[in-house]
Coordinates of C-alpha atoms in Angstrom, one line a residue:
Chain A
M150 CA 145.1 7.2 85.0
S151 CA 146.0 4.4 87.3
L152 CA 144.0 1.7 89.2
N153 CA 144.4 0.5 92.7
P154 CA 145.4 -3.2 93.2
S155 CA 141.9 -4.2 94.1
Q156 CA 140.6 -2.7 90.8
Q157 CA 143.4 -4.3 88.9
M158 CA 142.4 -7.6 90.4
L159 CA 138.9 -7.2 89.1
L160 CA 140.1 -6.2 85.7
Q161 CA 142.5 -9.1 85.4
S162 CA 139.8 -11.5 86.4
I163 CA 137.4 -10.2 83.8
F164 CA 140.2 -10.3 81.3
S165 CA 140.9 -13.9 82.1
T166 CA 137.3 -15.1 81.8
G167 CA 136.0 -12.6 79.2
I168 CA 132.6 -12.9 80.7
L169 CA 131.0 -13.1 84.1
N170 CA 127.4 -13.5 85.2
G171 CA 125.7 -11.1 87.6
S172 CA 126.2 -13.2 90.7
D173 CA 129.8 -14.2 89.9
I174 CA 130.8 -10.6 89.6
F175 CA 129.7 -9.8 93.1
K176 CA 131.5 -12.8 94.5
L177 CA 134.6 -11.6 92.6
L178 CA 134.2 -8.1 93.8
K179 CA 134.0 -9.3 97.4
K180 CA 137.2 -11.2 96.9
C181 CA 138.9 -8.2 95.4
C182 CA 137.8 -5.9 98.3
Q183 CA 138.8 -8.4 101.0
E184 CA 142.2 -9.1 99.5
Y185 CA 143.1 -5.4 99.8
D186 CA 141.0 -4.5 102.8
V187 CA 138.6 -2.2 100.9
L188 CA 135.4 -1.5 102.8
M189 CA 132.4 -2.6 100.8
E190 CA 129.2 -1.4 102.3
D191 CA 126.9 -1.0 99.3
Q192 CA 127.8 -3.8 96.8
K193 CA 126.0 -2.2 93.9
N194 CA 127.6 1.2 94.3
V195 CA 131.1 -0.3 94.7
L196 CA 130.7 -2.3 91.6
L197 CA 129.4 0.7 89.7
S198 CA 132.3 2.8 90.8
Y199 CA 134.8 0.1 90.0
V200 CA 133.5 -0.5 86.6
R201 CA 133.4 3.2 85.9
T202 CA 136.9 3.7 87.0
I203 CA 138.2 0.7 85.1
N204 CA 136.5 1.8 82.0
E205 CA 138.0 5.2 82.2
A206 CA 141.4 3.7 82.6
V207 CA 141.2 1.1 79.8
A208 CA 139.2 3.2 77.2
V209 CA 142.4 4.3 75.5
Y210 CA 143.4 0.7 74.9
G211 CA 140.1 0.0 73.2
L212 CA 138.6 -2.0 76.0
R213 CA 135.4 -1.6 77.9
I214 CA 133.4 -3.6 80.5
K215 CA 129.9 -3.7 79.3
K216 CA 126.8 -5.2 80.9
T217 CA 124.4 -7.2 78.8
I218 CA 121.5 -9.5 79.1
D219 CA 121.3 -12.9 77.5
E220 CA 118.3 -13.1 75.3
V221 CA 117.4 -16.6 76.3
D222 CA 118.3 -17.1 80.0
E223 CA 117.6 -13.4 80.6
K224 CA 120.4 -13.1 83.1
S225 CA 122.8 -10.2 83.2
Y226 CA 126.4 -10.7 82.2
Y227 CA 129.5 -8.5 82.4
C228 CA 131.8 -8.7 79.4
L229 CA 135.1 -7.2 78.4
V230 CA 134.7 -6.0 74.9
N231 CA 136.8 -4.4 72.2
T232 CA 135.8 -1.0 71.2
V233 CA 138.2 -0.4 68.3
E234 CA 139.1 -2.4 65.3
S235 CA 142.7 -3.0 64.5
N236 CA 144.3 -5.4 62.1
F237 CA 146.9 -7.0 64.4
T238 CA 144.3 -8.9 66.4
L239 CA 144.4 -11.2 63.3
L240 CA 147.9 -12.3 64.2
S241 CA 147.1 -13.8 67.5
T242 CA 144.2 -15.8 68.4
I243 CA 143.3 -18.9 70.2
Y244 CA 141.2 -20.0 67.2
T245 CA 142.7 -21.0 63.9
Q246 CA 141.7 -19.1 60.7
N247 CA 139.6 -22.0 59.6
E248 CA 137.8 -22.1 63.0
L249 CA 137.1 -18.4 62.6
D250 CA 135.7 -18.9 59.2
F251 CA 133.4 -21.5 60.6
F252 CA 132.3 -19.0 63.3
K253 CA 131.6 -16.4 60.7
K254 CA 129.4 -18.7 58.7
L255 CA 127.7 -19.8 61.8
V256 CA 126.9 -16.2 62.8
E257 CA 125.6 -15.6 59.4
S258 CA 123.2 -18.5 59.3
I259 CA 122.0 -17.6 62.8
I260 CA 121.4 -14.0 62.1
T261 CA 119.7 -14.7 58.8
S262 CA 117.5 -17.4 60.2
E263 CA 113.8 -16.5 60.8
K264 CA 113.8 -16.9 64.6
G265 CA 117.4 -16.0 65.3
N266 CA 118.4 -19.5 66.1
I267 CA 119.2 -22.7 64.3
G268 CA 119.4 -26.4 65.2
S269 CA 122.7 -27.6 66.5
I270 CA 122.8 -30.2 63.7
A271 CA 122.4 -27.5 61.1
A272 CA 125.2 -25.6 62.9
V273 CA 127.6 -28.6 62.8
N274 CA 126.7 -29.1 59.1
I275 CA 128.1 -25.7 58.3
S276 CA 131.4 -27.6 58.2
D277 CA 130.3 -29.0 54.8
N278 CA 130.5 -25.6 53.2
M279 CA 133.9 -24.8 54.4
S280 CA 136.6 -24.1 51.9
K281 CA 139.1 -26.0 54.0
K282 CA 138.0 -29.4 55.3
M283 CA 136.6 -29.7 58.8
S284 CA 135.3 -33.0 60.2
K285 CA 131.9 -33.3 61.9
S286 CA 133.4 -34.2 65.2
D287 CA 135.8 -31.3 65.0
A288 CA 132.9 -29.0 64.2
E289 CA 131.0 -30.4 67.2
D290 CA 134.0 -29.8 69.5
L291 CA 134.5 -26.3 68.2
L292 CA 130.8 -25.5 68.7
D293 CA 131.1 -26.6 72.3
R294 CA 134.1 -24.4 72.8
F295 CA 132.2 -21.4 71.4
I296 CA 129.3 -22.3 73.8
D297 CA 131.7 -22.5 76.7
G298 CA 133.0 -19.1 75.9
K299 CA 129.5 -17.7 75.7
W300 CA 130.0 -16.7 72.1
I301 CA 127.2 -19.0 71.1
G302 CA 124.3 -19.9 73.3
K303 CA 122.4 -23.2 73.3
T304 CA 118.9 -23.7 74.6
K305 CA 117.9 -26.8 76.5
N306 CA 116.4 -28.2 73.4
G307 CA 119.6 -27.9 71.3
R308 CA 118.9 -24.7 69.3
V309 CA 121.9 -22.5 69.0
Y310 CA 121.7 -18.7 69.1
L311 CA 124.1 -15.8 69.3
G312 CA 125.5 -15.7 72.8
C313 CA 125.4 -12.4 74.6
R314 CA 129.1 -12.0 74.1
S315 CA 128.8 -12.1 70.4
V316 CA 125.8 -9.8 70.4
I317 CA 127.6 -7.2 72.5
E318 CA 130.9 -7.5 70.7
L319 CA 129.7 -7.7 67.2
E320 CA 126.6 -5.5 67.4
Q321 CA 128.0 -2.8 65.2
Y322 CA 129.3 -5.2 62.7
L323 CA 126.1 -7.2 62.5
L324 CA 123.9 -4.1 62.2
S325 CA 125.9 -2.8 59.3
M326 CA 126.5 -6.2 57.5
Y327 CA 123.0 -7.6 57.9
E328 CA 120.7 -4.6 57.7
D329 CA 117.6 -6.7 56.8
N330 CA 118.1 -9.3 59.5
A331 CA 119.8 -7.5 62.4
I332 CA 117.1 -5.5 64.0
R333 CA 117.3 -3.3 67.1
C334 CA 114.9 -3.8 70.0
N335 CA 112.2 -1.1 69.8
L336 CA 112.5 -0.5 73.5
C337 CA 116.2 -0.6 74.5
K338 CA 117.5 0.1 71.0
S339 CA 120.2 -2.5 71.2
L340 CA 120.5 -5.5 68.8
C341 CA 117.8 -8.1 69.2
T342 CA 118.5 -11.4 67.5
Q343 CA 115.5 -13.3 68.8
G344 CA 112.7 -11.6 70.9
S345 CA 109.2 -11.2 69.6
S346 CA 107.8 -9.2 66.8
C347 CA 104.7 -7.2 66.3
N348 CA 102.3 -8.8 63.8
K349 CA 101.6 -5.5 62.0
C350 CA 104.6 -3.3 61.9
N351 CA 107.3 -5.8 62.3
I352 CA 109.2 -4.2 65.1
R353 CA 111.1 -6.5 67.4
I354 CA 111.4 -6.4 71.2
H355 CA 113.6 -8.5 73.6
H356 CA 111.5 -10.8 75.8
H357 CA 113.0 -9.2 78.9
C358 CA 112.3 -5.7 77.6
A359 CA 108.7 -6.7 76.7
R360 CA 108.1 -8.1 80.1
K361 CA 109.3 -5.0 81.8
Y362 CA 107.3 -2.8 79.4
F363 CA 104.0 -4.7 79.6
K364 CA 104.1 -4.9 83.3
T365 CA 103.3 -1.2 83.6
M366 CA 100.4 -1.4 81.2
T367 CA 96.9 -2.9 81.4
G368 CA 96.5 -4.0 77.8
Q369 CA 99.4 -5.2 75.8
K370 CA 99.9 -3.0 72.8
C371 CA 102.8 -2.6 70.4
P372 CA 104.9 0.3 71.6
D373 CA 105.1 1.6 68.0
C374 CA 101.9 1.1 66.1
K375 CA 99.6 0.5 69.2
T376 CA 98.0 -2.7 67.8
V377 CA 97.2 -5.4 70.3
W378 CA 100.3 -7.4 71.1
N379 CA 99.7 -11.1 70.6
E380 CA 102.4 -12.5 72.7
P381 CA 101.0 -14.1 75.8
E382 CA 102.4 -12.6 79.0
D383 CA 103.5 -16.0 80.2
R384 CA 106.0 -16.8 77.5
S385 CA 107.8 -19.4 79.5
S386 CA 104.9 -21.8 79.7
Q387 CA 103.9 -21.4 76.1
N388 CA 107.4 -21.6 74.8
G389 CA 108.3 -24.4 77.1
Q390 CA 105.6 -26.5 75.4
H391 CA 106.9 -25.6 72.0
D392 CA 110.5 -26.2 73.1
M393 CA 109.6 -29.7 74.2
D394 CA 108.5 -30.6 70.7
V395 CA 111.7 -29.4 69.2
D396 CA 113.7 -31.1 71.9
T397 CA 112.7 -34.6 71.0
S398 CA 113.1 -34.2 67.3
S399 CA 116.5 -32.5 67.6
S400 CA 118.0 -34.9 70.1
Q401 CA 116.9 -37.8 67.9
S402 CA 118.5 -36.3 64.8
S403 CA 121.6 -35.5 66.9
T404 CA 122.1 -39.1 67.9
S405 CA 121.6 -40.3 64.4
E406 CA 124.0 -37.7 63.2
R407 CA 126.6 -38.9 65.7
K408 CA 126.1 -42.4 64.5
R409 CA 126.6 -41.3 61.0
T410 CA 129.8 -39.5 61.7
S411 CA 131.2 -42.3 63.7
S412 CA 130.5 -44.8 61.0
H413 CA 132.4 -42.6 58.6
M414 CA 135.4 -42.9 60.8
Chain B
M1 CA 145.2 -42.7 84.4
D2 CA 143.0 -41.7 87.3
R3 CA 146.0 -41.7 89.5
I4 CA 148.0 -39.2 87.5
T5 CA 145.0 -37.0 87.1
S6 CA 144.5 -37.0 90.9
I7 CA 148.2 -36.3 91.5
L8 CA 148.1 -33.4 89.1
L9 CA 144.9 -32.1 90.6
V10 CA 146.5 -32.0 94.0
M11 CA 149.5 -30.3 92.5
V12 CA 147.4 -27.8 90.7
A13 CA 145.6 -27.1 93.9
M14 CA 148.8 -26.4 95.7
T15 CA 150.5 -24.8 92.8
T16 CA 152.4 -21.7 93.7
I17 CA 153.3 -20.6 90.2
S18 CA 151.8 -17.4 89.1
V19 CA 151.3 -17.5 85.4
S20 CA 151.0 -14.0 84.4
F21 CA 148.3 -13.7 81.8
V22 CA 145.4 -15.4 80.1
S23 CA 143.6 -15.1 76.9
A24 CA 142.3 -11.7 76.3
G25 CA 138.5 -11.4 76.4
G26 CA 137.0 -10.7 73.1
G27 CA 140.1 -10.5 71.1
P28 CA 140.0 -13.8 69.2
I29 CA 136.6 -13.8 67.8
Y30 CA 136.5 -10.1 67.1
S31 CA 139.5 -10.5 64.9
S32 CA 137.7 -12.8 62.6
F33 CA 135.7 -10.0 61.3
N34 CA 138.6 -8.0 60.1
T35 CA 139.1 -10.3 57.2
P36 CA 135.6 -10.4 55.9
A37 CA 135.1 -6.7 56.2
K38 CA 138.1 -6.1 54.0
N39 CA 137.1 -8.7 51.4
I40 CA 133.6 -7.5 50.9
G41 CA 133.4 -5.0 48.2
N42 CA 135.8 -2.1 47.8
K43 CA 133.2 0.4 48.7
D44 CA 132.7 -1.0 52.1
C45 CA 136.4 -1.5 52.6
S46 CA 137.4 2.1 51.8
C47 CA 134.7 3.7 53.9
K48 CA 135.7 1.5 56.8
E49 CA 139.3 2.4 56.6
N50 CA 138.4 6.1 56.3
S51 CA 136.3 5.9 59.4
V52 CA 139.1 4.1 61.3
L53 CA 141.5 6.8 60.2
F54 CA 139.2 9.5 61.3
L55 CA 138.6 7.8 64.6
K56 CA 142.3 7.5 65.1
E57 CA 142.7 11.2 64.5
E58 CA 139.9 12.1 66.7
R59 CA 141.2 9.8 69.4
A60 CA 144.6 11.3 69.1
T61 CA 143.4 14.8 69.7
K62 CA 141.4 13.7 72.6
L63 CA 144.4 11.9 74.1
L64 CA 146.4 15.0 73.5
S65 CA 144.3 16.9 76.0
T66 CA 144.1 14.2 78.6
F67 CA 147.6 12.7 78.6
S68 CA 149.8 15.6 77.5
F69 CA 151.5 15.7 80.9
N70 CA 153.0 12.2 80.3
T71 CA 155.0 13.1 77.3
M72 CA 156.8 16.3 78.3
A73 CA 160.1 14.7 78.7
A74 CA 159.7 12.5 75.6
K75 CA 158.9 15.4 73.4
K76 CA 162.3 16.9 73.9
S77 CA 164.3 13.9 72.7
V78 CA 162.2 13.0 69.7
P79 CA 160.9 16.2 68.1
S80 CA 159.4 14.4 65.1
L81 CA 156.7 12.6 67.1
N82 CA 154.1 14.9 68.5
Q83 CA 152.3 14.1 71.8
G84 CA 149.1 12.9 70.3
D85 CA 150.9 10.5 68.0
Q86 CA 153.0 9.2 70.8
D87 CA 150.0 8.6 73.0
R88 CA 148.2 6.8 70.2
L89 CA 151.3 4.6 69.7
I90 CA 151.6 3.9 73.4
S91 CA 148.0 2.7 73.5
E92 CA 148.4 0.6 70.4
V93 CA 151.5 -1.0 71.8
V94 CA 149.7 -1.8 75.0
R95 CA 146.9 -3.4 73.0
F96 CA 149.3 -5.3 70.8
I97 CA 151.1 -6.8 73.8
L98 CA 147.8 -7.7 75.5
V99 CA 146.7 -9.6 72.5
M100 CA 150.0 -11.2 71.6
D101 CA 150.5 -12.3 75.2
Q102 CA 147.6 -14.7 74.9
K103 CA 150.0 -17.3 73.5
K104 CA 152.6 -16.4 76.1
Y105 CA 155.4 -16.4 73.6
P106 CA 157.8 -13.5 74.2
I107 CA 157.0 -10.5 72.2
K108 CA 159.9 -9.2 70.1
K109 CA 160.9 -5.6 69.8
T110 CA 161.1 -6.2 66.0
E111 CA 157.4 -7.3 66.0
I112 CA 156.3 -4.2 67.8
N113 CA 158.3 -2.0 65.4
K114 CA 157.0 -3.8 62.4
H115 CA 153.3 -3.8 63.3
I116 CA 152.8 -0.7 65.4
L117 CA 155.7 1.8 65.5
K118 CA 156.7 1.5 61.8
E119 CA 158.4 4.7 60.8
H120 CA 158.6 5.7 64.4
S121 CA 160.8 2.8 65.4
K122 CA 163.4 5.2 66.7
S123 CA 161.1 6.1 69.5
F124 CA 160.9 2.6 70.8
P125 CA 162.9 3.2 74.0
I126 CA 160.7 6.1 75.1
I127 CA 157.5 4.3 74.1
I128 CA 158.3 1.0 75.8
G129 CA 159.2 2.9 79.0
E130 CA 155.8 4.5 79.0
V131 CA 154.1 1.2 78.1
T132 CA 155.8 -0.5 81.0
K133 CA 154.5 2.2 83.3
R134 CA 151.0 1.9 82.0
F135 CA 151.0 -1.9 82.4
S136 CA 152.0 -1.5 86.0
E137 CA 149.6 1.3 86.8
V138 CA 146.5 0.0 85.0
F139 CA 146.7 -3.7 84.6
G140 CA 148.9 -4.8 87.4
F141 CA 151.4 -6.4 85.1
Q142 CA 155.1 -6.0 84.9
L143 CA 156.4 -5.8 81.4
K144 CA 159.8 -7.4 81.6
E145 CA 162.5 -7.6 79.0
L146 CA 164.2 -10.9 78.9
E147 CA 168.0 -11.3 79.0
N148 CA 170.8 -13.1 77.2
K149 CA 169.7 -14.7 74.0
H150 CA 166.2 -13.5 74.4
K151 CA 167.2 -9.9 74.7
G152 CA 164.8 -7.6 72.9
S153 CA 161.9 -9.8 73.8
Y154 CA 159.2 -8.9 76.4
I155 CA 156.9 -10.9 78.6
L156 CA 154.1 -9.9 81.0
I157 CA 154.4 -10.9 84.7
N158 CA 151.5 -10.6 87.1
E159 CA 152.3 -8.2 89.9
L160 CA 149.3 -9.2 91.9
D161 CA 149.4 -12.2 94.2
C162 CA 147.8 -15.1 92.4
D163 CA 149.3 -17.9 94.4
S164 CA 146.2 -18.6 96.4
V165 CA 144.3 -21.7 95.6
D166 CA 141.2 -19.7 94.9
S167 CA 142.9 -17.4 92.4
H168 CA 141.0 -14.5 90.8
L169 CA 142.2 -15.8 87.4
R170 CA 140.5 -18.6 85.6
W171 CA 141.8 -21.0 83.1
S172 CA 140.2 -23.6 81.0
E173 CA 140.5 -27.1 82.4
I174 CA 143.2 -28.1 80.0
E175 CA 145.3 -25.0 80.9
D176 CA 145.0 -25.9 84.5
S177 CA 146.1 -29.5 83.9
K178 CA 149.0 -28.3 81.8
R179 CA 150.1 -25.9 84.6
G180 CA 150.0 -28.9 87.0
L181 CA 152.4 -30.8 84.7
L182 CA 154.6 -27.8 84.3
M183 CA 154.8 -27.5 88.1
V184 CA 155.9 -31.2 88.2
V185 CA 158.6 -30.7 85.6
L186 CA 159.9 -27.5 87.1
S187 CA 160.1 -29.0 90.6
L188 CA 161.8 -32.1 89.2
I189 CA 164.5 -30.0 87.6
F190 CA 165.0 -27.9 90.7
M191 CA 165.2 -31.0 93.0
Q192 CA 167.7 -32.6 90.7
G193 CA 170.1 -29.7 91.0
N194 CA 168.7 -27.3 88.4
E195 CA 169.5 -29.4 85.4
I196 CA 168.3 -32.7 84.0
T197 CA 168.8 -34.6 80.8
D198 CA 165.8 -35.3 78.6
C199 CA 166.2 -39.1 79.3
E200 CA 165.8 -38.5 83.0
L201 CA 162.8 -36.4 82.5
W202 CA 161.1 -38.9 80.2
S203 CA 161.7 -41.8 82.5
F204 CA 160.3 -39.8 85.4
L205 CA 157.2 -38.8 83.4
S206 CA 156.6 -42.4 82.3
K207 CA 156.1 -43.2 86.0
L208 CA 153.2 -40.8 85.9
G209 CA 151.7 -42.5 82.9
I210 CA 153.0 -40.0 80.4
K211 CA 154.4 -41.8 77.4
L212 CA 156.4 -40.1 74.7
D213 CA 155.4 -42.3 71.9
Q214 CA 151.6 -42.1 72.4
P215 CA 149.5 -39.0 72.8
H216 CA 148.3 -38.4 76.4
E217 CA 144.6 -38.2 77.1
V218 CA 144.9 -34.7 78.6
F219 CA 148.1 -33.3 77.4
G220 CA 148.2 -34.7 73.8
D221 CA 151.7 -34.7 72.5
C222 CA 153.8 -34.3 75.6
K223 CA 157.1 -34.1 73.9
K224 CA 155.9 -31.2 71.8
L225 CA 154.4 -29.5 74.8
I226 CA 157.6 -29.7 76.8
T227 CA 160.3 -29.3 74.2
Q228 CA 158.6 -26.8 72.0
E229 CA 155.7 -25.0 73.7
W230 CA 157.3 -24.5 77.1
V231 CA 160.6 -23.7 75.6
R232 CA 159.1 -21.1 73.4
Q233 CA 157.1 -19.7 76.3
C234 CA 160.5 -19.5 78.2
Y235 CA 159.4 -21.7 81.0
L236 CA 162.2 -24.1 80.0
E237 CA 165.5 -23.9 78.3
M238 CA 167.1 -26.7 76.3
T239 CA 170.6 -27.2 75.1
T240 CA 172.1 -30.1 73.3
V241 CA 175.2 -31.6 74.8
P242 CA 178.0 -31.5 72.2
N243 CA 179.8 -34.6 70.8
V244 CA 177.5 -37.2 72.3
D245 CA 175.9 -40.0 70.5
P246 CA 173.0 -40.6 70.8
P247 CA 172.2 -36.9 71.3
V248 CA 171.4 -35.7 74.8
S249 CA 169.6 -32.5 75.8
Q250 CA 169.9 -30.6 79.1
I251 CA 166.8 -29.0 80.4
R252 CA 166.8 -26.1 82.8
W253 CA 164.4 -23.5 84.0
G254 CA 163.7 -20.7 81.5
Q255 CA 163.6 -17.1 82.4
R256 CA 159.8 -17.0 82.7
A257 CA 159.9 -19.7 85.3
F258 CA 162.3 -17.6 87.4
L259 CA 160.1 -14.5 87.1
E260 CA 156.8 -16.2 87.8
T261 CA 157.9 -18.4 90.6
S262 CA 160.9 -18.9 92.8
K263 CA 163.1 -21.6 94.2
R264 CA 161.7 -21.1 97.6
K265 CA 158.1 -21.5 96.4
M266 CA 159.2 -24.6 94.5
L267 CA 160.8 -26.1 97.6
S268 CA 157.7 -25.5 99.7
F269 CA 155.6 -27.1 97.0
V270 CA 157.7 -30.2 97.1
S271 CA 157.8 -30.2 100.9
K272 CA 154.0 -30.0 101.0
I273 CA 153.8 -33.2 98.9
Y274 CA 156.3 -34.9 101.3
G275 CA 154.6 -33.5 104.4
I276 CA 157.8 -31.7 105.5
E277 CA 157.5 -28.4 107.3
D278 CA 161.1 -27.5 107.8
L279 CA 162.5 -26.5 104.4
S280 CA 166.1 -26.5 105.6
L281 CA 165.9 -30.3 105.9
W282 CA 166.6 -30.4 102.2
T283 CA 170.3 -29.4 102.7
S284 CA 171.5 -28.7 99.1
Q285 CA 168.2 -27.3 97.8
W286 CA 167.9 -25.1 100.9
A287 CA 171.4 -23.7 100.3
D288 CA 170.4 -23.1 96.6
V289 CA 167.3 -21.2 97.7
Q290 CA 169.3 -19.0 100.0
D291 CA 172.0 -18.4 97.4
S292 CA 169.5 -17.4 94.7
E293 CA 167.7 -15.1 97.1
A294 CA 171.0 -13.4 98.0
V295 CA 171.8 -12.9 94.3
N296 CA 168.3 -11.5 93.7
E297 CA 168.6 -9.0 96.5
Q298 CA 171.9 -7.9 95.2
S299 CA 170.7 -7.3 91.7
A300 CA 167.6 -5.6 93.1
E301 CA 169.9 -3.2 95.0
N302 CA 172.0 -2.6 91.9
S303 CA 169.1 -1.9 89.6
G304 CA 167.0 -0.3 92.4
P305 CA 167.8 3.3 91.8
S306 CA 167.3 3.0 88.0
T307 CA 163.9 1.4 88.3
S308 CA 162.7 3.8 90.9
S309 CA 163.7 6.7 88.7
Q310 CA 161.9 5.1 85.8
S311 CA 158.7 4.7 87.7
R312 CA 158.7 8.4 88.6

């Protein structure tokens, strides 16, 4: 099973970034096709066939390009994910063991939180509970690196949540480790760390799935127990208001936090 | 500091070096979850291992049917290893190299044997041959064995053209800056006649605002970066001159530098900075470029038949 250079170029590029958003991947695809004079009439079909071919070729190496949707910005992303577990990945990593421990604790506190997100101050404070010491400023830098890599997402108001890359890569792990907290979306059946829940039967739905689902209906009802769904259709305006409140409080505490850390040093 | 940054940015923009591979997507984080899974309760652990074993078996049988044609020749020479096992090992070695290559340190044969092949170490030559083929066919990388003192170590070299300014590969900002500095160091060595002493290098770098005794804003500990990191990655080679006090080191291009770039590319890079179009104006360097290309052609001709038979 071999790939043509144009497909190899796409694979290498996704490999180097780990994650690409929906518009970047089309730009990249165009570049890959131009470089090797491949005709590209229907973008979507070309992408589909490229991804399919690449996935067939790299499946035996435990890799796969998957499409996912970020729960907060609701944009689609393409990630290269591991599909098999093996022990030697431990040996090589761009993060140190301590940094990975921090990440593990961070994921745990996010997934066990009520709304699937925590404040960035709380996230940085996880460094207090580390077996090996980590300073607040190191923890802040580390958090930023995770956010850059899309492992962790951050809302405008400073709440951190599981980035789409973590969700897609760790889905199986999270579902088995945190049975009570990691819930699948009732509609698309993939892990939903935030979303909205039914008041009665406690099922959870991604916001983007909910929007699609309710669009086709007249009254909003829970897809499972058929009680009236309470979430207003226009989530953004309602949430935006709510986010504003959190915003001011968290940014205040974040500056005071920074002052505190700097005074320590 | 602004000046050096801007110089380096220009250099990065014009950089012709093609660094072969970048951090594997997903690998690093994913690995963190291997430890916890093993530490949490024996029950969990054992069932996990079982399922992995089972998966391996299942995968092996699947592979057997899809890839059996690859291993016809191999089966003859190593009867103890069946086709399914062999294909599983090949896939694992590919994965291992992809992950290990993130740091860009050469990957040793002994590491591959220790972590992946284990009791099948004898099959290494056959497996590595097949792995090389897979890298070229699927990923567009050349798996290259290093020579001389690094014999038995392998690195990945990108086969696709990534010289363009708008490369399809993306690095973090810090990686980009480091590559810019690397370009400067490599070009300096080449222009000085392929070898410089550490003192010469440090005095040149100090003109760019890079001081040895204080950490650089972007590069951190430059001495460590140059004399340890890049030497380990085989971009540079260092030897100590015997019987000299104080000690002097000679710095040359390492094997990776020769594989990822070329003297011609380096000379055009320097010429661009000087605004010179005719490369042959650099008399001695131009002669060096032509000599090295003649040697490369010859060695390509010599090894030509063997590589083509390998790829078939």
